mmCIF file of C-alpha atoms in Angstrom:
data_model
loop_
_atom_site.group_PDB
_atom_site.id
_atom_site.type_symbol
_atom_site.label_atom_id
_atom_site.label_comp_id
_atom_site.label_asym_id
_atom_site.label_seq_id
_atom_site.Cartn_x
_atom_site.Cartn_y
_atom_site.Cartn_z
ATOM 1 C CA UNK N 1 11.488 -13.992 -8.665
ATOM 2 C CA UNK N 2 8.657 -11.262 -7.361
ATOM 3 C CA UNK N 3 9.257 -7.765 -7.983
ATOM 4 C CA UNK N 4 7.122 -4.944 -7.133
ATOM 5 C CA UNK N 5 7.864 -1.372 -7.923
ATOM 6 C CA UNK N 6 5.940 1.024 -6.612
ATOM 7 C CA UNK N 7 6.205 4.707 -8.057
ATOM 8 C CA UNK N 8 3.717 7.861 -7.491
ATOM 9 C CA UNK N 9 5.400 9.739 -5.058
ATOM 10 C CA UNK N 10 6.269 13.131 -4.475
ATOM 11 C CA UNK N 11 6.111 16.300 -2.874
ATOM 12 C CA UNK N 12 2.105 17.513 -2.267
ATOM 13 C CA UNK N 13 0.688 20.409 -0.248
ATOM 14 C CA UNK N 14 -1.603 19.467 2.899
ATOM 15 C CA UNK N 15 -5.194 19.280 1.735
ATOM 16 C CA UNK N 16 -3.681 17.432 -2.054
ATOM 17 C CA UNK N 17 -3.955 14.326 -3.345
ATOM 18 C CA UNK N 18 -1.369 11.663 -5.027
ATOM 19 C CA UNK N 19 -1.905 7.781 -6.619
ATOM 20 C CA UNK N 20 1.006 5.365 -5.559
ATOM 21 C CA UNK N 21 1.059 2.214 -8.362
ATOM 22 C CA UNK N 22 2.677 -1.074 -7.502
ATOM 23 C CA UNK N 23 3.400 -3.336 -10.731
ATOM 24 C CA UNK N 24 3.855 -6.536 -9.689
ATOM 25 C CA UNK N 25 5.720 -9.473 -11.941
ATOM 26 C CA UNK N 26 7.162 -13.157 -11.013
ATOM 27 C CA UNK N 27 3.854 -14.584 -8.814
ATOM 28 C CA UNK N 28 0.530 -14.944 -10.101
ATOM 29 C CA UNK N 29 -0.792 -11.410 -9.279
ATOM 30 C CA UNK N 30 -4.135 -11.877 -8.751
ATOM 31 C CA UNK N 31 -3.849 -15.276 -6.222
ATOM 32 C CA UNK N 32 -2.509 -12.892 -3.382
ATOM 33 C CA UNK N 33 -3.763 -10.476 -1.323
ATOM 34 C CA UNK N 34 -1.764 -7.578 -1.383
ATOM 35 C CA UNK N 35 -0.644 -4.501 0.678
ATOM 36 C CA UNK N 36 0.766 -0.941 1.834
ATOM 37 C CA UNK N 37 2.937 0.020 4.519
ATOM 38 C CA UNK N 38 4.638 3.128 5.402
ATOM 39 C CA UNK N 39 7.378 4.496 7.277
ATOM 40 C CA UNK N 40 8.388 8.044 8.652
ATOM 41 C CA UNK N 41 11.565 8.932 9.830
ATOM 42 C CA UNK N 42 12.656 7.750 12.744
ATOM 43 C CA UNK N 43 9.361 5.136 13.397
ATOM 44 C CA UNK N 44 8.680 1.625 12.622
ATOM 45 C CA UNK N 45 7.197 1.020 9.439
ATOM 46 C CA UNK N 46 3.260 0.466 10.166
ATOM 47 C CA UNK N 47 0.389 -0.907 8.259
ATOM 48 C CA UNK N 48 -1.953 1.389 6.080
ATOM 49 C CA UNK N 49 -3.903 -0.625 3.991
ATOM 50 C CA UNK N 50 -4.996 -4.138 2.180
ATOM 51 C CA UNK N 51 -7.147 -5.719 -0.051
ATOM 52 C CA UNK N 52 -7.852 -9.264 -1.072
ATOM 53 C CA UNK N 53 -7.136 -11.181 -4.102
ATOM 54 C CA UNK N 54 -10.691 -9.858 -5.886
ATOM 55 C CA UNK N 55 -10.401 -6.501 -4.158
ATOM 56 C CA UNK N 56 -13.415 -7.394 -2.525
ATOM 57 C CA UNK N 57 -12.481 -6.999 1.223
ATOM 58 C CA UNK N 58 -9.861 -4.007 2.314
ATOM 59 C CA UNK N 59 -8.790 -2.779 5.713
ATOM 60 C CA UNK N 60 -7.385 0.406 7.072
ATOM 61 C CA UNK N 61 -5.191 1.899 9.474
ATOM 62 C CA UNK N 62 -7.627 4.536 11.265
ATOM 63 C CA UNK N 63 -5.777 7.630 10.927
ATOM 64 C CA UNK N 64 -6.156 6.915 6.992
ATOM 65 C CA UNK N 65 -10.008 5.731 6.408
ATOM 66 C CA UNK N 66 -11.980 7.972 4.487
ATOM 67 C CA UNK N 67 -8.870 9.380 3.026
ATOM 68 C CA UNK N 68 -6.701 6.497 0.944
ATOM 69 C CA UNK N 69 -8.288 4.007 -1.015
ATOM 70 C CA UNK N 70 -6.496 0.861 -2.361
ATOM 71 C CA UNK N 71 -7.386 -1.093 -5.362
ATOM 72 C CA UNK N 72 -6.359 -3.336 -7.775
ATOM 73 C CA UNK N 73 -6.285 -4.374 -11.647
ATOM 74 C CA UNK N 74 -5.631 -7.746 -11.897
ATOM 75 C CA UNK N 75 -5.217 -7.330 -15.378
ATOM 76 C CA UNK N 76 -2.618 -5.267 -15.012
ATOM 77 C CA UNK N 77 -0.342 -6.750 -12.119
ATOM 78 C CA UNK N 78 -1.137 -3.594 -10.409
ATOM 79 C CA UNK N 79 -2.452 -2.376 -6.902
ATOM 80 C CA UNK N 80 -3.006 1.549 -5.720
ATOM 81 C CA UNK N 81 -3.298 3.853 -3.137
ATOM 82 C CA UNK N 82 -5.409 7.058 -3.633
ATOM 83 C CA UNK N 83 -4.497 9.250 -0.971
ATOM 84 C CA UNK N 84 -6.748 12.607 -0.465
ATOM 85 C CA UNK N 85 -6.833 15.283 1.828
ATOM 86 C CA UNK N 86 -3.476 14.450 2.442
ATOM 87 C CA UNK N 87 -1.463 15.506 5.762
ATOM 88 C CA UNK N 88 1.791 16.477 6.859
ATOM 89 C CA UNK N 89 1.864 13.633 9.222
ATOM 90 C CA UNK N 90 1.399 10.944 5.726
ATOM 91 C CA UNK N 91 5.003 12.019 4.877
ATOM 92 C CA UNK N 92 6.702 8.834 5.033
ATOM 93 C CA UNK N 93 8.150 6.076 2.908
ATOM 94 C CA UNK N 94 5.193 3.945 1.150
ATOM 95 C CA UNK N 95 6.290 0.254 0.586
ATOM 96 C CA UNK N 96 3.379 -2.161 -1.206
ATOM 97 C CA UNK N 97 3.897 -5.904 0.013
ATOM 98 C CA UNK N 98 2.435 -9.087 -1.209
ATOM 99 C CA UNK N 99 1.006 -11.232 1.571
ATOM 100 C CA UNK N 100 1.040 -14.912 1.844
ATOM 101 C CA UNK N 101 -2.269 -15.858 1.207
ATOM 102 C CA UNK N 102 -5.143 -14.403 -1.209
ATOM 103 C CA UNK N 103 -7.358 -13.475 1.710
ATOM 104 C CA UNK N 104 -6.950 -10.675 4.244
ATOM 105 C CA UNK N 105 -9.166 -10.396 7.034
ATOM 106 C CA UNK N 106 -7.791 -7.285 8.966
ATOM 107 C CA UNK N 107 -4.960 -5.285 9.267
ATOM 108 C CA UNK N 108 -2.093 -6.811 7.847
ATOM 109 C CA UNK N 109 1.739 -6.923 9.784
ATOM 110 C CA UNK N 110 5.334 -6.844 8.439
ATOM 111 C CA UNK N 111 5.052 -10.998 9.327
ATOM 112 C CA UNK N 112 2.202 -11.241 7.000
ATOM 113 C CA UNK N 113 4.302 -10.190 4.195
ATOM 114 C CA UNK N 114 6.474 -11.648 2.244
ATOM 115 C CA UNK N 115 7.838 -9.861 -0.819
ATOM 116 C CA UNK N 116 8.030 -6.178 -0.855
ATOM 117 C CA UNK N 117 9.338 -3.358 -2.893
ATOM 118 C CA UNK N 118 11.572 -0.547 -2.521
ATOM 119 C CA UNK N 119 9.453 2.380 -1.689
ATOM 120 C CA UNK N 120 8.371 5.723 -2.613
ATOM 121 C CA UNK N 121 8.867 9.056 -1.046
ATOM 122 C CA UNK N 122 6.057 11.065 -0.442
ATOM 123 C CA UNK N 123 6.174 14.226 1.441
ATOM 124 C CA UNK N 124 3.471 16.634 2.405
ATOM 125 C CA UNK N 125 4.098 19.759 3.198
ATOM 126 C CA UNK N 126 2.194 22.344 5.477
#
């Protein structure tokens, strides 16, 4: 069975940084692309970021590029999202997914995905 747990979050000041981790287990890690997805309160959850199964290719949502960066460690069953400069409007819920194939070629949707974790909270504050 996949699980991914995804930790890192918190409470940050606007302008601050944080590192979400996913640690994947259950699926060959590094065959699958894999993702992040957030959701505020009170909106759909929407797509922030992805990277292939090398961590060659990634994609971002455009209120986030030049700010978050996903990666990955293979060796470690682990993808992450450095968010900088972070906002009060990046307070949300931050979900990683795994997608269904190794290769992403744009933004990713919640179809795409199909094994997700529980979330972590990460508020900014002005």
């Amino acid at each position: 069975q996949v699980q991914l747990v995804e930790s890192g979050g918190g409470l940050v000041q606007a302008g601050g940084s944080l590192r979400l981790s996913c640690a994947a287990s259950g699926r060959t890690f590094s065959s699958y692309a894999m993702g992040w997805f957030r959701q505020a309160p009170g909106k759909e959850r929407e797509f922030v970021a992805a990277i292939n199964w090398s961590g060659g290719r990634t994609y971002y949502v455009d209120s986030v590029k030049g700010r978050f960066t996903i990666s990955r460690d293979n060796a470690k069953n682990t993808v992450y999202l450095q968010m900088n400069s972070l906002k009060p409007e990046d307070t949300a819920v931050y979900y990683c997914a795994t997608a269904r194939g190794s290769v992403v070629t744009g933004p990713q949707t919640i179809g795409d995905m199909d094994y997700w974790g529980k979330g972590t909270l990460v508020t900014v504050s002005s």
